[in-house]
Short mmCIF file of C-alpha atoms in Angstrom, two decimals:
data_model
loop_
_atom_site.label_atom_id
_atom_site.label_comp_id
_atom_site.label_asym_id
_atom_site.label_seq_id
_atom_site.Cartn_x
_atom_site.Cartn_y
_atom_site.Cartn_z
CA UNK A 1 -41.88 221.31 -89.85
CA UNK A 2 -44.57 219.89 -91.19
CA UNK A 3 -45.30 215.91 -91.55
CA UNK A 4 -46.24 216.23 -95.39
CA UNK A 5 -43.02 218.19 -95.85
CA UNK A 6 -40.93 216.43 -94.36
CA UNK A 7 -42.05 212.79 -95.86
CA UNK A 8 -41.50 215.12 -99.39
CA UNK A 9 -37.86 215.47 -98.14
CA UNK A 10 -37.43 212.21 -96.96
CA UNK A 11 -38.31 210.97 -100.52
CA UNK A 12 -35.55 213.44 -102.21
CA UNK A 13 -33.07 212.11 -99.48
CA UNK A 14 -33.56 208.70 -100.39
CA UNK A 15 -32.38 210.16 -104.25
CA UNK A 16 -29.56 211.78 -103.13
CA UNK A 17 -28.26 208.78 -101.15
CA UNK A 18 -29.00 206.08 -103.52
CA UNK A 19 -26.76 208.07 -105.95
CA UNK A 20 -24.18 208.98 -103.30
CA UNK A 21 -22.97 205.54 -103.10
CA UNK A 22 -22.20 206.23 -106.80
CA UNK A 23 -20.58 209.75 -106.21
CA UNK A 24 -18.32 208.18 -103.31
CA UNK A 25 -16.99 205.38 -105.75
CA UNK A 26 -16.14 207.85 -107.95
CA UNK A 27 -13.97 209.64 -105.35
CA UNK A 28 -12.56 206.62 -103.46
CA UNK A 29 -11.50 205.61 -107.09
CA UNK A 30 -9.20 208.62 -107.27
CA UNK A 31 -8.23 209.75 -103.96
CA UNK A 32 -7.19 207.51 -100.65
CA UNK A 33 -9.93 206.37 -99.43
CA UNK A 34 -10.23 207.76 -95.75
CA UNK A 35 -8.27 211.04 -96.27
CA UNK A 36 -10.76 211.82 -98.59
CA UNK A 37 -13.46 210.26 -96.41
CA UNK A 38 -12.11 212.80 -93.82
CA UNK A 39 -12.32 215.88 -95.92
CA UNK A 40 -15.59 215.10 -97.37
CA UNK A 41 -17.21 214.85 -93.43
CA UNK A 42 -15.50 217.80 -92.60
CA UNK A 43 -16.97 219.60 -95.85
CA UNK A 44 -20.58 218.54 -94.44
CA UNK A 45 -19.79 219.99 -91.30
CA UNK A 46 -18.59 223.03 -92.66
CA UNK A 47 -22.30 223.37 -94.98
CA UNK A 48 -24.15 222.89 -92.33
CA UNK A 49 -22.44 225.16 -89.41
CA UNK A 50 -23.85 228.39 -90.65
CA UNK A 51 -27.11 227.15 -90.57
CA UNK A 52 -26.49 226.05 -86.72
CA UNK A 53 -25.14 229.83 -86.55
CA UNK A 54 -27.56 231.10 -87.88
CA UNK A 55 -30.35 229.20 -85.09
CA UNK A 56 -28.08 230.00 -82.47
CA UNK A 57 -28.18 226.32 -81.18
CA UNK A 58 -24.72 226.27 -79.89
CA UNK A 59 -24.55 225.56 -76.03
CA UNK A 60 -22.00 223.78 -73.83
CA UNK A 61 -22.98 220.13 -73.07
CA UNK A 62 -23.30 217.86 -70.43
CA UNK A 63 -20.64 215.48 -69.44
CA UNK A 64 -23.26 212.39 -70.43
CA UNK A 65 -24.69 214.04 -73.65
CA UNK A 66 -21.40 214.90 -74.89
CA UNK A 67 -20.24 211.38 -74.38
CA UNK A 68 -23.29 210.30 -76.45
CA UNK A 69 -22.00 212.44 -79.40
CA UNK A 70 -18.73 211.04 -79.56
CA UNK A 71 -20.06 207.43 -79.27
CA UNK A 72 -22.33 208.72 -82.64
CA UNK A 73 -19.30 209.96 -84.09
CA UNK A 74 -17.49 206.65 -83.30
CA UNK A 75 -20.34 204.60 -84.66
CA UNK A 76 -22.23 206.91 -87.90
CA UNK A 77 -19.42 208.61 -88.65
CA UNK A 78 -16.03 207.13 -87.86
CA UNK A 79 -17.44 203.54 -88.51
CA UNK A 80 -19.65 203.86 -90.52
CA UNK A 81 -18.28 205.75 -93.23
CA UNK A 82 -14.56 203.86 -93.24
CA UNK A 83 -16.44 200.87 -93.40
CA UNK A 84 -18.28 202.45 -96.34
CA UNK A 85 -15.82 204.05 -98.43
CA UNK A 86 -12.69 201.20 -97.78
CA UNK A 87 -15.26 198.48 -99.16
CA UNK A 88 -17.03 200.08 -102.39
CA UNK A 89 -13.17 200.42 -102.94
CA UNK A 90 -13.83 196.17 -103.71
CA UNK A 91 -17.05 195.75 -104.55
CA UNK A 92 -19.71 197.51 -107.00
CA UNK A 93 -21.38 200.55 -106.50
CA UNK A 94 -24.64 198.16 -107.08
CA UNK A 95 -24.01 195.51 -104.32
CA UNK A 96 -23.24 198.40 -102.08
CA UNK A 97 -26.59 200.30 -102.50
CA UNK A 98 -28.22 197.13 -101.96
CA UNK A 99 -26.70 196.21 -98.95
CA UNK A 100 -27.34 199.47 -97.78
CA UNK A 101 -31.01 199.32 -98.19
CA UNK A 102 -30.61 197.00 -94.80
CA UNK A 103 -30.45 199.76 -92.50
CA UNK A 104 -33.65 199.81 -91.84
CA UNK A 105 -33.79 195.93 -90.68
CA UNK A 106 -30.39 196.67 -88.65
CA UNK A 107 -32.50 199.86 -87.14
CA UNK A 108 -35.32 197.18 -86.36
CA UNK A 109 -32.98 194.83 -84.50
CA UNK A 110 -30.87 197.71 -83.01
CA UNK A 111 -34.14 199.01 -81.53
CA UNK A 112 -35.04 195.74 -80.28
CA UNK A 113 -31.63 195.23 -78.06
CA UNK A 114 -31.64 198.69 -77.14
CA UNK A 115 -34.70 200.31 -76.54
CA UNK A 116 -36.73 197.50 -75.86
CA UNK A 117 -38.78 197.10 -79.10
CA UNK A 118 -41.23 194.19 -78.78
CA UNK A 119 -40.14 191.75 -82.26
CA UNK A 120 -43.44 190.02 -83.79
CA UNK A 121 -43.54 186.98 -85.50
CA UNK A 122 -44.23 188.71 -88.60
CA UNK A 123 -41.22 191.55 -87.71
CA UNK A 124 -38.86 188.32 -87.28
CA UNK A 125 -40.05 186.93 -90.64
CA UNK A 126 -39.25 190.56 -92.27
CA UNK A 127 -35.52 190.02 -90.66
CA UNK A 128 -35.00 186.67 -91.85
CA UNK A 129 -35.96 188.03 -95.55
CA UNK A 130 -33.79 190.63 -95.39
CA UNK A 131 -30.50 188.42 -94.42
CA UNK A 132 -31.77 186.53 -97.11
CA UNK A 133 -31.59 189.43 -99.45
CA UNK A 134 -28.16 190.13 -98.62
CA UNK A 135 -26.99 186.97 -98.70
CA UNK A 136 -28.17 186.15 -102.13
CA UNK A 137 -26.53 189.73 -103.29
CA UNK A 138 -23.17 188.48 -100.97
CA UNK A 139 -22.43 185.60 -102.43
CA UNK A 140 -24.06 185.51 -105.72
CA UNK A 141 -22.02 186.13 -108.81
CA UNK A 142 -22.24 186.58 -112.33
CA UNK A 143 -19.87 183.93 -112.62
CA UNK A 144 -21.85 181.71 -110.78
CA UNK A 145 -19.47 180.78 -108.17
CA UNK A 146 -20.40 181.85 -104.31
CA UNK A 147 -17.68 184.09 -103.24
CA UNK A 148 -17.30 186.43 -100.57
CA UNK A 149 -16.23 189.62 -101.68
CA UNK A 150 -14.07 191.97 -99.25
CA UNK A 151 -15.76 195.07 -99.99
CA UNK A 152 -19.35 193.78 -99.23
CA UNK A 153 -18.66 191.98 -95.56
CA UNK A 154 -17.05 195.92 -95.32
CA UNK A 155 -20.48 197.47 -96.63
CA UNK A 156 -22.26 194.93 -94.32
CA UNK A 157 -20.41 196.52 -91.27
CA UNK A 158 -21.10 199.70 -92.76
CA UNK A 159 -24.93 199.26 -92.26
CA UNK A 160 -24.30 197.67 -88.33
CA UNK A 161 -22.74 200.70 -86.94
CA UNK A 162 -25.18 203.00 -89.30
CA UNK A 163 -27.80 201.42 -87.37
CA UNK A 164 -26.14 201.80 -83.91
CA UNK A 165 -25.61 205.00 -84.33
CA UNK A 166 -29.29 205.54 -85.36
CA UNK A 167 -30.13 204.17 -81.76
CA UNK A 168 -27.98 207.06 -80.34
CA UNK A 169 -29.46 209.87 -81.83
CA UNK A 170 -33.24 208.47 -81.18
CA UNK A 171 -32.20 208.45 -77.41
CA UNK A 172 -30.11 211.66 -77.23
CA UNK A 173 -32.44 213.77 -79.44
CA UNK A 174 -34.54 213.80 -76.98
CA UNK A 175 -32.44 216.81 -75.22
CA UNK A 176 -30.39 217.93 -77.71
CA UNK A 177 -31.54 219.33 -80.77
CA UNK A 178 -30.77 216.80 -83.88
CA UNK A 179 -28.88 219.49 -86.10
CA UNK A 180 -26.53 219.88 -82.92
CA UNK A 181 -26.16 216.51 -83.05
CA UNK A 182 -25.20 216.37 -86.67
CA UNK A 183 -22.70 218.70 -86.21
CA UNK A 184 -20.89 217.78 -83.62
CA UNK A 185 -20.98 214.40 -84.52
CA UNK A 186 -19.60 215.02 -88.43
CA UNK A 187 -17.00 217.61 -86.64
CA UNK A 188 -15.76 214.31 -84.29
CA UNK A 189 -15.71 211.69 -86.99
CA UNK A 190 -13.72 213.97 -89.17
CA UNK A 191 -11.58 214.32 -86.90
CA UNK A 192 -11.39 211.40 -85.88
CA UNK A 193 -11.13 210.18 -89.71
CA UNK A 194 -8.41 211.68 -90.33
CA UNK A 195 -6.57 210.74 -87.57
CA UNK A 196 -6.43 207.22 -88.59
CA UNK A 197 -5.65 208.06 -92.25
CA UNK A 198 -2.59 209.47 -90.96
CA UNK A 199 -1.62 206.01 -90.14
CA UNK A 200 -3.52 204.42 -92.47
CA UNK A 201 -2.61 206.25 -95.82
CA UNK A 202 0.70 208.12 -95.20
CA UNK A 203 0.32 209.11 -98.80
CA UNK A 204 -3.38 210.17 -98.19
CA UNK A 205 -2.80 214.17 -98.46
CA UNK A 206 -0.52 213.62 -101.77
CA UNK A 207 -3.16 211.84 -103.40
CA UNK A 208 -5.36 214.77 -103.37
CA UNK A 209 -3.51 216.53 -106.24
CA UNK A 210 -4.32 213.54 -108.63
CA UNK A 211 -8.18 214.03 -108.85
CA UNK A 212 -10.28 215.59 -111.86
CA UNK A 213 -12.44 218.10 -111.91
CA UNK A 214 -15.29 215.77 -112.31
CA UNK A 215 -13.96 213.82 -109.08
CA UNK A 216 -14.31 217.42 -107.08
CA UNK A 217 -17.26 218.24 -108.17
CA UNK A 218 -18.84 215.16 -107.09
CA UNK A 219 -16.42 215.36 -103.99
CA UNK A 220 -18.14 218.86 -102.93
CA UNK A 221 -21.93 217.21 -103.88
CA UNK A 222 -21.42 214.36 -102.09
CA UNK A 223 -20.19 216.18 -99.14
CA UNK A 224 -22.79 219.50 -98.84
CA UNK A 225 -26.03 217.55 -100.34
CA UNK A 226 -25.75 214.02 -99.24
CA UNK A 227 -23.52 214.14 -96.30
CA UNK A 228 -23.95 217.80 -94.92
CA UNK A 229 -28.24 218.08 -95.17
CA UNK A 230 -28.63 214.74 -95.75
CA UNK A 231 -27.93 213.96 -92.14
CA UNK A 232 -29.76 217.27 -91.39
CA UNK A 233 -32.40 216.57 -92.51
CA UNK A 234 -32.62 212.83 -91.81
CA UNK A 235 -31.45 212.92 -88.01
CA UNK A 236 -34.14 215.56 -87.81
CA UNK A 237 -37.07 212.92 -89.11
CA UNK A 238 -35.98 210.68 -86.46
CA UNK A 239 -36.53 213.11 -83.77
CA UNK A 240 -40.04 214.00 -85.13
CA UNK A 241 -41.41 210.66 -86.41
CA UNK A 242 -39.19 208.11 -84.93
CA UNK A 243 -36.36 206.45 -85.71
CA UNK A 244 -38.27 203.43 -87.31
CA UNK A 245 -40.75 205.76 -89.65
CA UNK A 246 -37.72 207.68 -91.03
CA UNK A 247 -36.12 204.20 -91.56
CA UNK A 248 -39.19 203.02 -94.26
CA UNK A 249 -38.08 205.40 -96.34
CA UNK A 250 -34.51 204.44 -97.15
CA UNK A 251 -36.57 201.65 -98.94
CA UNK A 252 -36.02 203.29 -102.02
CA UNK A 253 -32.28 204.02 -101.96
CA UNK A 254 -30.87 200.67 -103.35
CA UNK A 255 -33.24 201.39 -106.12
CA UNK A 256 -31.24 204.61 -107.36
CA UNK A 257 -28.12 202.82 -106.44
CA UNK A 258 -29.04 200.16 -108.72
CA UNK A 259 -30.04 202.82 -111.86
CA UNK A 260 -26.98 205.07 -110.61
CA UNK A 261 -24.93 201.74 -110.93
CA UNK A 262 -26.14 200.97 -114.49
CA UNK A 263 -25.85 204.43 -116.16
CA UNK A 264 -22.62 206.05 -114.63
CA UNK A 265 -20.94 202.49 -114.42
CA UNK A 266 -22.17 200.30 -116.63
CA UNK A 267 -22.66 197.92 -114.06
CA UNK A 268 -25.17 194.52 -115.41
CA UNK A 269 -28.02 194.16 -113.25
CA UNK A 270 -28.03 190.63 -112.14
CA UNK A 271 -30.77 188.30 -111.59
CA UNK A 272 -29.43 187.39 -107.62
CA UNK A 273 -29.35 191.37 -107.47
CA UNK A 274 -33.10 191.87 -108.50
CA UNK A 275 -34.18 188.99 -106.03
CA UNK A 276 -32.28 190.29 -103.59
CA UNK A 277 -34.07 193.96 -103.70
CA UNK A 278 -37.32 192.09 -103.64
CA UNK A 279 -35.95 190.16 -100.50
CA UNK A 280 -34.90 193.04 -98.29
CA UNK A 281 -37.67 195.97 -99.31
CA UNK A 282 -39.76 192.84 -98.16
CA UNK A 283 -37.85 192.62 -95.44
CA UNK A 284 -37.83 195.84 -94.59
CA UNK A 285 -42.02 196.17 -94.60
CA UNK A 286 -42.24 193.18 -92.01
CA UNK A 287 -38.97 193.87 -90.11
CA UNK A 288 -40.17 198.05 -89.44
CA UNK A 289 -43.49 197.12 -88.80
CA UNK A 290 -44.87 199.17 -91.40
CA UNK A 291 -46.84 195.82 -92.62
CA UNK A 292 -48.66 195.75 -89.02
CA UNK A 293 -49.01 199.49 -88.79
CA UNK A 294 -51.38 199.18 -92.28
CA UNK A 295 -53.25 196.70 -90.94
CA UNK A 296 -53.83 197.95 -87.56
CA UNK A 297 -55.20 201.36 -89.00
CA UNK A 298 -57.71 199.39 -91.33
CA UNK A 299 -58.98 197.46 -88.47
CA UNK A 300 -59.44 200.69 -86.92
CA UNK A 301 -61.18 201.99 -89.72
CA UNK A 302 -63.60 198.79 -90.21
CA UNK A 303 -64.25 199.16 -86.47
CA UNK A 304 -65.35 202.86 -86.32
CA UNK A 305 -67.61 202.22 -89.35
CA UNK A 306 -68.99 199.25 -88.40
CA UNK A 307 -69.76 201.12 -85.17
CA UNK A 308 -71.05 204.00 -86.59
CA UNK A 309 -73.24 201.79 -88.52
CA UNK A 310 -74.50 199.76 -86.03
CA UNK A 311 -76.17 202.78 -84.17
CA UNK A 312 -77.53 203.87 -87.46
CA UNK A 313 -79.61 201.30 -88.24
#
C-alpha cells in the first residue's frame, strides 16, 4: 500500500474514531455496557474475517506468537474497550475524546519502557504537557469545583492498556501479518468480553431487546467501520510506518469528538476543555517526536544546499 494512501486513510480513521466515542455513548446508553461491548467486537471480527478469507492468511501459530495475541486481546481489546465503554457510561462523550487523544503520549512512554525508545528533553516536555492536558480536562468543571469524575480515571485506563497493546502489535507484526493480528485479537477479547459480562451484567442479554433502531444502526457502524477496519487498517500503519508515525495522527480525533459532542449531544464546550486540546496535541508533537523529526529534515535540507552551494561558487 502506498505511503500517500495510507496517510489519506489514516486521516478518515481519525473521523471515524473521533465520532465513535459518540456512537458508543449512544449504545452504552441503551444496552449493558459490556454485553454490548462484546457483541459489537465480535461484529468487527465478523466484517473483517472474509477479507482474511479472502487473503488466505490463516495459519496455525506458534506457541510464543499466539501468546502475544492473547496478551493484545487482554490489553486492546478486553481492557481497553471495558475500560472505554463502563466510563463514557459517567462521563461526557467530550471529556472522553479528549482523553483519548493521549494515546499517542501513552504510545511514546510505552515505547520508551518497552522497546527502548531514547526520551529527549523536548519528548519529556511534550509528556508533561499532555498530563497537563488531561488533568485540566479531569478535574475541571463547569461548576468550577475540581472533581474527579468516575468515568474519566476509567477513560484514562482506557488509553494505558490502548497503548500497551500498541507495543504488542509493533513487536509481533513483525512475523505475523497485522490483519491476522486484528482478528484474532477482536475474536479473543470478544470472547473474553463476554465472559465477564456474564458475571458482570446477568441482565446483559435481556437488555438487548430495549434498543432503537437508531441505537442498532449506530451499534452495526460502530462495530464494521470503526471497530472492524478501523483496527485494520490502523494496526496495518503501524506495521508499515511505525507505531509512533501512525500515533501523530490520532491528533485529530478529540477534535471530532469534541464537534460530535456538541451536535449529537449538546454538550457546552468548556474553556478547561479547549486548553486542554491545546495542551495534549502539544503534547503529542513533542512527546512523538514529530517536533524533532521537522527539524532534523530542515537541517538536512539547509545542509545539502549549503553544500551544494559551496562547490558552486
Amino acid at each position: 500500500m502506498r505511503a500517500s494512501f495510507l496517510y489519506v486513510l489514516l486521516v478518515l480513521l481519525t473521523v471515524s474514531w473521533g465520532l465513535n466515542v459518540i456512537a458508543i455513548k449512544i449504545v452504552v446508553s441503551q444496552f449493558s455496557a459490556v454485553t454490548i461491548t462484546a457483541l459489537r467486537i465480535m461484529t468487527a471480527f465478523l466484517a473483517i474475517a472474509p477479507f482474511l478469507y479472502y487473503r488466505k492468511i490463516f495459519r496455525t501459530l506458534p506457541k510464543s506468537e499466539m501468546l502475544s495475541i492473547v496478551a493484545i486481546a487482554v490489553f486492546g481489546v478486553l481492557g481497553h474497550q471495558y475500560f472505554l465503554s463502563v466510563g463514557l457510561e459517567h462521563t461526557t462523550a467530550a471529556n472522553g475524546g479528549l482523553i483519548l487523544g493521549t494515546v499517542p503520549i501513552a504510545t511514546s512512554i510505552a515505547a520508551a519502557i518497552f522497546l527502548g525508545d531514547r526520551l529527549t528533553s523536548s519528548r519529556i516536555i511534550g509528556l508533561l504537557l499532555g498530563f497537563f492536558g488531561v488533568a485540566m480536562i479531569v478535574l475541571a468543571k463547569s461548576s468550577g469545583v475540581l472533581t474527579v469524575s468516575f468515568g474519566d480515571l476509567y477513560v484514562c485506563l482506557a488509553v494505558v492498556t490502548q497503548a500497551i497493546s500498541f507495543i504488542l502489535i509493533k513487536r509481533l507484526s513483525e512475523n505475523v501479518d497485522s490483519a491476522y493480528i486484528t482478528s484474532l485479537s477482536q475474536l479473543f477479547g470478544a470472547l473474553m468480553l463476554f465472559t465477564l459480562s456474564l458475571g458482570l451484567e446477568p441482565e446483559g442479554l435481556q437488555s438487548l431487546s430495549n434498543g432503537t433502531t437508531t441505537a442498532w444502526l449506530v451499534f452495526l457502524a460502530s462495530g464494521i467501520i470503526s471497530t472492524g477496519l478501523g483496527h485494520l487498517v490502523y494496526n496495518h500503519a503501524i506495521q508499515e510506518i511505525g507505531a509512533g508515525k501512525s500515533a501523530l495522527f490520532l491528533n485529530l480525533t478529540p477534535f471530532f469528538s469534541l464537534v460530535g459532542a456538541y451536535f449529537f449531544f449538546g454538550e457546552k464546550i468548556l474553556i478547561s476543555q479547549a486548553l486542554g486540546f491545546i495542551l495534549i496535541v502539544s503534547g503529542v508533537l513533542l512527546g512523538t517526536g514529530a517536533i524533532e523529526q521537522v527539524w532534523s529534515k530542515r537541517k538536512k535540507v539547509k545542509g545539502k544546499a549549503g553544500h551544494f552551494t559551496s562547490h558552486t561558487n
